[in-house]
CSV table of C-alpha atoms and ligand atoms in Angstrom, one decimal:
chain,number,residue,atom,x,y,z
A,1,UNK,CA,119.3,-7.9,45.2
A,2,UNK,CA,120.6,-7.6,48.7
A,3,UNK,CA,124.4,-8.3,49.6
A,4,UNK,CA,123.8,-8.9,53.4
A,5,UNK,CA,124.8,-12.4,54.2
A,6,UNK,CA,124.4,-14.6,57.0
A,7,UNK,CA,126.9,-17.5,57.8
A,8,UNK,CA,125.0,-20.7,58.3
A,9,UNK,CA,126.8,-23.2,60.8
A,10,UNK,CA,130.4,-22.4,62.2
A,11,UNK,CA,132.8,-21.4,59.4
A,12,UNK,CA,135.5,-21.9,62.1
A,13,UNK,CA,134.7,-25.5,62.7
A,14,UNK,CA,134.4,-26.1,59.0
A,15,UNK,CA,138.3,-24.6,58.7
A,16,UNK,CA,139.5,-26.8,61.5
A,17,UNK,CA,137.7,-30.0,60.0
A,18,UNK,CA,138.8,-29.2,56.6
A,19,UNK,CA,142.6,-28.7,57.5
A,20,UNK,CA,142.7,-31.9,59.8
A,21,UNK,CA,141.0,-34.3,56.9
A,22,UNK,CA,143.2,-33.2,54.3
A,23,UNK,CA,146.4,-33.1,56.4
A,24,UNK,CA,145.5,-36.8,57.4
A,25,UNK,CA,145.1,-37.6,53.4
A,26,UNK,CA,148.4,-36.0,52.4
A,27,UNK,CA,150.4,-38.1,54.6
A,28,UNK,CA,148.6,-41.3,53.4
A,29,UNK,CA,149.1,-39.9,49.6
A,30,UNK,CA,152.7,-39.2,50.3
A,31,UNK,CA,153.8,-42.6,51.8
A,32,UNK,CA,151.7,-44.5,49.1
A,33,UNK,CA,152.9,-42.4,46.1
A,34,UNK,CA,156.5,-43.4,47.1
A,35,UNK,CA,155.7,-47.0,47.8
A,36,UNK,CA,153.7,-46.9,44.5
A,37,UNK,CA,156.5,-45.2,42.5
A,38,UNK,CA,154.1,-42.7,41.2
A,39,UNK,CA,154.4,-39.1,40.2
A,40,UNK,CA,150.8,-38.6,39.9
A,41,UNK,CA,150.3,-39.2,43.5
A,42,UNK,CA,153.2,-37.5,45.0
A,43,UNK,CA,152.5,-34.3,42.9
A,44,UNK,CA,148.8,-34.5,43.9
A,45,UNK,CA,150.1,-34.8,47.7
A,46,UNK,CA,152.4,-31.8,47.1
A,47,UNK,CA,149.8,-29.9,45.5
A,48,UNK,CA,147.3,-31.0,48.5
A,49,UNK,CA,149.9,-29.4,51.0
A,50,UNK,CA,149.6,-26.3,49.4
A,51,UNK,CA,146.0,-26.3,49.8
A,52,UNK,CA,146.0,-27.1,53.3
A,53,UNK,CA,148.4,-24.2,53.6
A,54,UNK,CA,146.3,-22.0,52.0
A,55,UNK,CA,143.3,-23.3,53.7
A,56,UNK,CA,145.3,-22.5,57.0
A,57,UNK,CA,146.0,-19.0,55.8
A,58,UNK,CA,142.3,-18.4,54.7
A,59,UNK,CA,141.5,-19.5,58.2
A,60,UNK,CA,144.1,-17.3,59.9
A,61,UNK,CA,143.1,-14.1,58.0
A,62,UNK,CA,139.4,-15.0,58.7
A,63,UNK,CA,140.5,-15.2,62.5
A,64,UNK,CA,142.7,-12.1,62.2
A,65,UNK,CA,140.1,-9.9,60.4
A,66,UNK,CA,137.6,-10.4,63.5
A,67,UNK,CA,140.2,-9.7,66.2
A,68,UNK,CA,140.3,-6.4,67.5
A,69,UNK,CA,143.3,-4.3,66.2
A,70,UNK,CA,145.2,-1.3,67.3
A,71,UNK,CA,143.4,2.0,67.0
A,72,UNK,CA,145.8,3.1,64.2
A,73,UNK,CA,144.4,0.4,62.0
A,74,UNK,CA,141.0,1.9,61.5
A,75,UNK,CA,139.8,-1.1,59.4
A,76,UNK,CA,141.2,-3.6,61.7
A,77,UNK,CA,143.1,-6.4,60.2
A,78,UNK,CA,140.9,-7.0,57.3
A,79,UNK,CA,143.1,-6.2,54.9
A,80,UNK,CA,145.0,-9.4,55.6
A,81,UNK,CA,142.4,-11.5,53.8
A,82,UNK,CA,143.4,-9.8,50.5
A,83,UNK,CA,147.3,-10.7,51.2
A,84,UNK,CA,146.2,-14.4,52.1
A,85,UNK,CA,144.8,-14.6,49.0
A,86,UNK,CA,147.6,-13.4,47.0
A,87,UNK,CA,150.2,-15.6,49.0
A,88,UNK,CA,147.8,-18.6,48.1
A,89,UNK,CA,148.3,-17.9,44.6
A,90,UNK,CA,151.7,-17.6,44.7
A,91,UNK,CA,152.2,-21.1,46.5
A,92,UNK,CA,149.9,-22.7,43.9
A,93,UNK,CA,152.3,-21.5,41.1
A,94,UNK,CA,155.3,-22.7,42.9
A,95,UNK,CA,154.0,-26.1,43.6
A,96,UNK,CA,152.9,-25.9,39.8
A,97,UNK,CA,156.5,-25.4,38.8
A,98,UNK,CA,157.8,-28.0,40.9
A,99,UNK,CA,155.2,-30.9,39.4
A,100,UNK,CA,156.0,-29.9,35.6
A,101,UNK,CA,159.8,-30.0,36.4
A,102,UNK,CA,159.3,-33.6,37.8
A,103,UNK,CA,156.9,-34.5,35.2
A,104,UNK,CA,159.4,-34.0,32.4
A,105,UNK,CA,162.3,-35.4,34.1
A,106,UNK,CA,160.3,-38.7,34.5
A,107,UNK,CA,159.0,-39.0,30.8
A,108,UNK,CA,162.5,-39.6,30.0
A,109,UNK,CA,162.9,-42.7,32.3
A,110,UNK,CA,161.0,-45.7,32.1
A,111,UNK,CA,159.5,-46.0,35.7
A,112,UNK,CA,157.1,-48.6,36.7
A,113,UNK,CA,154.4,-47.7,38.9
A,114,UNK,CA,152.1,-49.8,41.2
A,115,UNK,CA,148.4,-49.4,39.5
A,116,UNK,CA,146.5,-50.8,42.6
A,117,UNK,CA,148.0,-48.4,45.1
A,118,UNK,CA,147.5,-45.7,42.8
A,119,UNK,CA,143.8,-46.2,42.1
A,120,UNK,CA,142.8,-46.5,45.6
A,121,UNK,CA,144.4,-43.7,47.2
A,122,UNK,CA,143.3,-41.4,44.2
A,123,UNK,CA,139.6,-42.7,45.1
A,124,UNK,CA,140.4,-41.6,48.7
A,125,UNK,CA,141.4,-38.2,47.1
A,126,UNK,CA,137.9,-37.8,45.4
A,127,UNK,CA,136.2,-38.5,48.7
A,128,UNK,CA,138.4,-36.1,50.8
A,129,UNK,CA,138.0,-33.4,48.3
A,130,UNK,CA,134.2,-34.1,47.8
A,131,UNK,CA,133.7,-33.9,51.4
A,132,UNK,CA,135.9,-30.7,51.8
A,133,UNK,CA,133.9,-28.9,48.9
A,134,UNK,CA,130.7,-29.9,50.4
A,135,UNK,CA,131.7,-28.3,53.8
A,136,UNK,CA,132.5,-24.8,51.9
A,137,UNK,CA,129.4,-25.2,49.6
A,138,UNK,CA,127.0,-22.7,51.5
A,139,UNK,CA,129.7,-20.0,51.9
A,140,UNK,CA,131.3,-20.3,48.2
A,141,UNK,CA,129.6,-16.7,47.0
A,142,UNK,CA,130.3,-14.5,50.1
A,143,UNK,CA,134.0,-14.1,49.7
A,144,UNK,CA,136.4,-14.7,46.8
A,145,UNK,CA,138.7,-16.3,49.3
A,146,UNK,CA,136.2,-19.0,50.1
A,147,UNK,CA,134.8,-19.1,46.3
A,148,UNK,CA,138.4,-19.8,45.6
A,149,UNK,CA,138.7,-22.5,47.8
A,150,UNK,CA,135.6,-24.1,46.5
A,151,UNK,CA,136.4,-23.8,42.9
A,152,UNK,CA,139.9,-25.1,43.6
A,153,UNK,CA,138.4,-28.3,45.4
A,154,UNK,CA,136.3,-29.0,42.4
A,155,UNK,CA,139.0,-29.0,40.3
A,156,UNK,CA,140.9,-31.3,42.6
A,157,UNK,CA,138.3,-34.0,42.4
A,158,UNK,CA,138.6,-33.9,38.6
A,159,UNK,CA,142.3,-34.3,39.0
A,160,UNK,CA,141.9,-37.3,41.2
A,161,UNK,CA,139.4,-38.9,38.9
A,162,UNK,CA,142.1,-38.6,36.2
A,163,UNK,CA,144.4,-40.2,38.6
A,164,UNK,CA,142.1,-43.3,38.8
A,165,UNK,CA,141.8,-43.2,35.1
A,166,UNK,CA,145.8,-43.4,34.6
A,167,UNK,CA,145.8,-46.2,37.3
A,168,UNK,CA,143.5,-48.2,35.3
A,169,UNK,CA,145.6,-47.8,31.9
A,170,UNK,CA,148.8,-48.8,33.8
A,171,UNK,CA,147.0,-52.1,35.4
A,172,UNK,CA,145.5,-52.7,31.8
A,173,UNK,CA,148.1,-51.8,29.3
A,174,UNK,CA,151.2,-51.1,31.4
A,175,UNK,CA,151.3,-47.3,30.1
A,176,UNK,CA,153.8,-46.5,32.9
A,177,UNK,CA,154.4,-42.9,31.2
A,178,UNK,CA,150.4,-41.9,31.6
A,179,UNK,CA,151.5,-41.5,35.3
A,180,UNK,CA,154.0,-38.6,34.4
A,181,UNK,CA,151.5,-37.2,31.8
A,182,UNK,CA,149.0,-37.3,34.6
A,183,UNK,CA,151.2,-35.2,36.8
A,184,UNK,CA,151.6,-32.5,34.1
A,185,UNK,CA,148.0,-32.2,33.5
A,186,UNK,CA,147.2,-31.8,37.1
A,187,UNK,CA,149.7,-29.1,37.3
A,188,UNK,CA,148.3,-27.3,34.1
A,189,UNK,CA,144.5,-27.5,35.8
A,190,UNK,CA,146.0,-26.0,38.9
A,191,UNK,CA,148.1,-23.3,37.0
A,192,UNK,CA,144.8,-22.1,35.2
A,193,UNK,CA,142.5,-21.8,38.4
A,194,UNK,CA,145.2,-19.9,40.4
A,195,UNK,CA,145.4,-17.4,37.6
A,196,UNK,CA,142.0,-15.8,38.4
A,197,UNK,CA,142.7,-15.8,42.2
A,198,UNK,CA,146.2,-14.2,41.6
A,199,UNK,CA,144.7,-11.7,39.2
A,200,UNK,CA,141.9,-10.6,41.4
A,201,UNK,CA,144.1,-10.3,44.6
A,202,UNK,CA,146.8,-8.4,43.0
A,203,UNK,CA,144.0,-5.9,41.6
A,204,UNK,CA,142.6,-5.6,45.2
A,205,UNK,CA,146.2,-5.3,46.8
A,206,UNK,CA,146.5,-2.1,44.0
A,207,UNK,CA,143.1,-0.8,45.2
A,208,UNK,CA,141.3,-1.6,42.2
A,209,UNK,CA,137.5,-1.8,42.2
A,210,UNK,CA,136.6,-5.3,43.1
A,211,UNK,CA,135.3,-7.3,40.2
A,212,UNK,CA,131.8,-7.6,41.7
A,213,UNK,CA,131.2,-3.8,41.4
A,214,UNK,CA,129.8,-2.3,38.1
A,215,UNK,CA,131.2,1.0,38.1
A,216,UNK,CA,129.2,2.4,35.3
A,217,UNK,CA,125.7,1.0,36.9
A,218,UNK,CA,126.9,2.8,40.1
A,219,UNK,CA,127.8,6.0,38.2
A,220,UNK,CA,124.3,6.1,37.0
A,221,UNK,CA,122.8,5.5,40.2
A,222,UNK,CA,124.8,8.4,41.5
A,223,UNK,CA,123.8,10.7,39.0
A,224,UNK,CA,119.8,9.7,39.3
A,225,UNK,CA,120.0,11.7,42.9
A,226,UNK,CA,117.6,14.4,43.0
A,227,UNK,CA,118.8,17.8,42.5
A,228,UNK,CA,122.8,16.5,41.7
A,229,UNK,CA,124.4,18.9,39.3
A,230,UNK,CA,127.3,16.7,39.1
A,231,UNK,CA,129.8,14.6,41.3
A,232,UNK,CA,133.6,14.2,41.4
A,233,UNK,CA,136.3,12.5,43.3
A,234,UNK,CA,134.6,9.2,43.4
A,235,UNK,CA,136.8,6.8,44.8
A,236,UNK,CA,136.3,3.0,45.8
A,237,UNK,CA,138.6,0.8,47.4
A,238,UNK,CA,138.9,-2.3,49.0
A,239,UNK,CA,139.0,-3.3,52.7
A,240,UNK,CA,139.1,-7.0,52.6
A,241,UNK,CA,138.2,-9.6,49.9
A,242,UNK,CA,134.5,-9.0,51.3
A,243,UNK,CA,134.2,-5.2,52.4
A,244,UNK,CA,134.4,-2.4,50.0
A,245,UNK,CA,134.6,1.4,50.8
A,246,UNK,CA,133.2,4.5,48.5
A,247,UNK,CA,133.9,8.3,48.8
A,248,UNK,CA,132.4,10.8,46.5
A,249,UNK,CA,131.8,14.7,46.6
A,250,UNK,CA,128.0,15.5,45.4
A,251,UNK,CA,127.6,18.9,43.9
A,252,UNK,CA,124.0,19.9,44.5
A,253,UNK,CA,121.6,22.6,43.7
A,254,UNK,CA,121.0,25.0,46.8
A,255,UNK,CA,117.4,23.4,47.5
A,256,UNK,CA,118.9,20.1,47.7
A,257,UNK,CA,121.7,20.7,49.9
A,258,UNK,CA,120.5,18.6,52.7
A,259,UNK,CA,120.8,15.3,54.3
A,260,UNK,CA,118.2,13.8,52.5
A,261,UNK,CA,120.4,13.2,49.3
A,262,UNK,CA,123.2,11.7,51.0
A,263,UNK,CA,120.8,9.5,53.2
A,264,UNK,CA,119.1,8.2,50.1
A,265,UNK,CA,122.0,7.6,47.9
A,266,UNK,CA,124.0,5.8,50.7
A,267,UNK,CA,120.9,3.2,51.2
A,268,UNK,CA,120.5,2.7,47.5
A,269,UNK,CA,124.3,2.0,47.1
A,270,UNK,CA,124.5,-0.2,50.2
A,271,UNK,CA,121.4,-2.2,49.0
A,272,UNK,CA,122.7,-2.7,45.2
A,273,UNK,CA,126.5,-3.1,45.7
A,274,UNK,CA,128.9,-5.2,47.9
A,275,UNK,CA,129.8,-1.5,49.5
A,276,UNK,CA,129.7,-1.1,52.9
A,277,UNK,CA,131.7,2.2,53.9
A,278,UNK,CA,130.1,5.1,52.3
A,279,UNK,CA,131.5,8.9,52.8
A,280,UNK,CA,129.9,11.6,51.1
A,281,UNK,CA,130.6,15.4,51.0
A,282,UNK,CA,127.9,17.8,50.0
A,283,UNK,CA,128.6,21.0,47.8
A,284,UNK,CA,126.2,23.5,47.0
A,285,UNK,CA,126.3,24.9,43.3
A,286,UNK,CA,124.0,27.8,42.0
A,287,UNK,CA,122.1,27.0,38.6
A,288,UNK,CA,123.7,29.9,37.0
A,289,UNK,CA,127.1,28.4,38.0
A,290,UNK,CA,126.2,25.0,36.5
A,291,UNK,CA,129.6,23.3,34.9
A,292,UNK,CA,129.8,21.9,31.3
A,293,UNK,CA,129.5,18.2,32.8
A,294,UNK,CA,126.2,19.2,34.5
A,295,UNK,CA,124.0,15.9,34.7
A,296,UNK,CA,121.0,18.3,34.7
A,297,UNK,CA,121.7,19.4,31.4
A,298,UNK,CA,122.9,16.3,29.6
A,299,UNK,CA,121.0,14.2,27.2
B,301,LIG,ZN1,143.8,-28.7,45.2
B,302,LIG,ZN1,134.5,18.5,46.1
């Protein structure tokens, strides 16, 4: 399996289209949400605003990651993609908190809601979020940033469908309370989808191995190198949401103390793992100095 990935189409245009489409819809949703006195619509609009902001942040970090950085940033500004993802998650948690607060406050009151507007605008939400999800469908596997945005759009479609169903019951049975319940449900759905993003981006900030890399598999691959006695100082750290670096010291037998070992290992690491920057140091060790953890004398 190869992790080399070519972007189809212009992702820059996709970001701009997504931002413009969604901003226009948020304005419509806010105005009609207030006119219809619907918490479900206003909550969804606030939430969509957080989405556009996060889409904007993703776009911004995407542009910065490709910009030439001062020499002292030897990896460029790629690290910003990790921070953007983390800030996205925090913003989502904040909007979730506001929605939960508002839902409980309204459940106590008996507010009437205009069901016709709710159904129409929520239907618009299904279309806008569907179009946006379609835009990023090709890119979703290449980056946790973009995958996060994609999964998120899918959960948004579900929320809009829920709002349509609620609007139907308001029209049919005058169940006005269902509007607040939908606002609350929307908040919970968003909270769950944000949690994964929050955890993974925090891990990356703390320098943990990205979730896509199987450490045990990687160690086995290193140990299978010809003439290897042992290895130490294995470090794997994220450069961005898509790029990872690795460094390791390889202790080899005198006859294997040459470039062949490192060249071969680097190639198989890059072909089997999403690791892009590999640094290896060779160390010579005689057979009679073999350490207790020697790979040649195991199993
Ligand atoms: Zn959303
Ligand atoms: Zn060493």
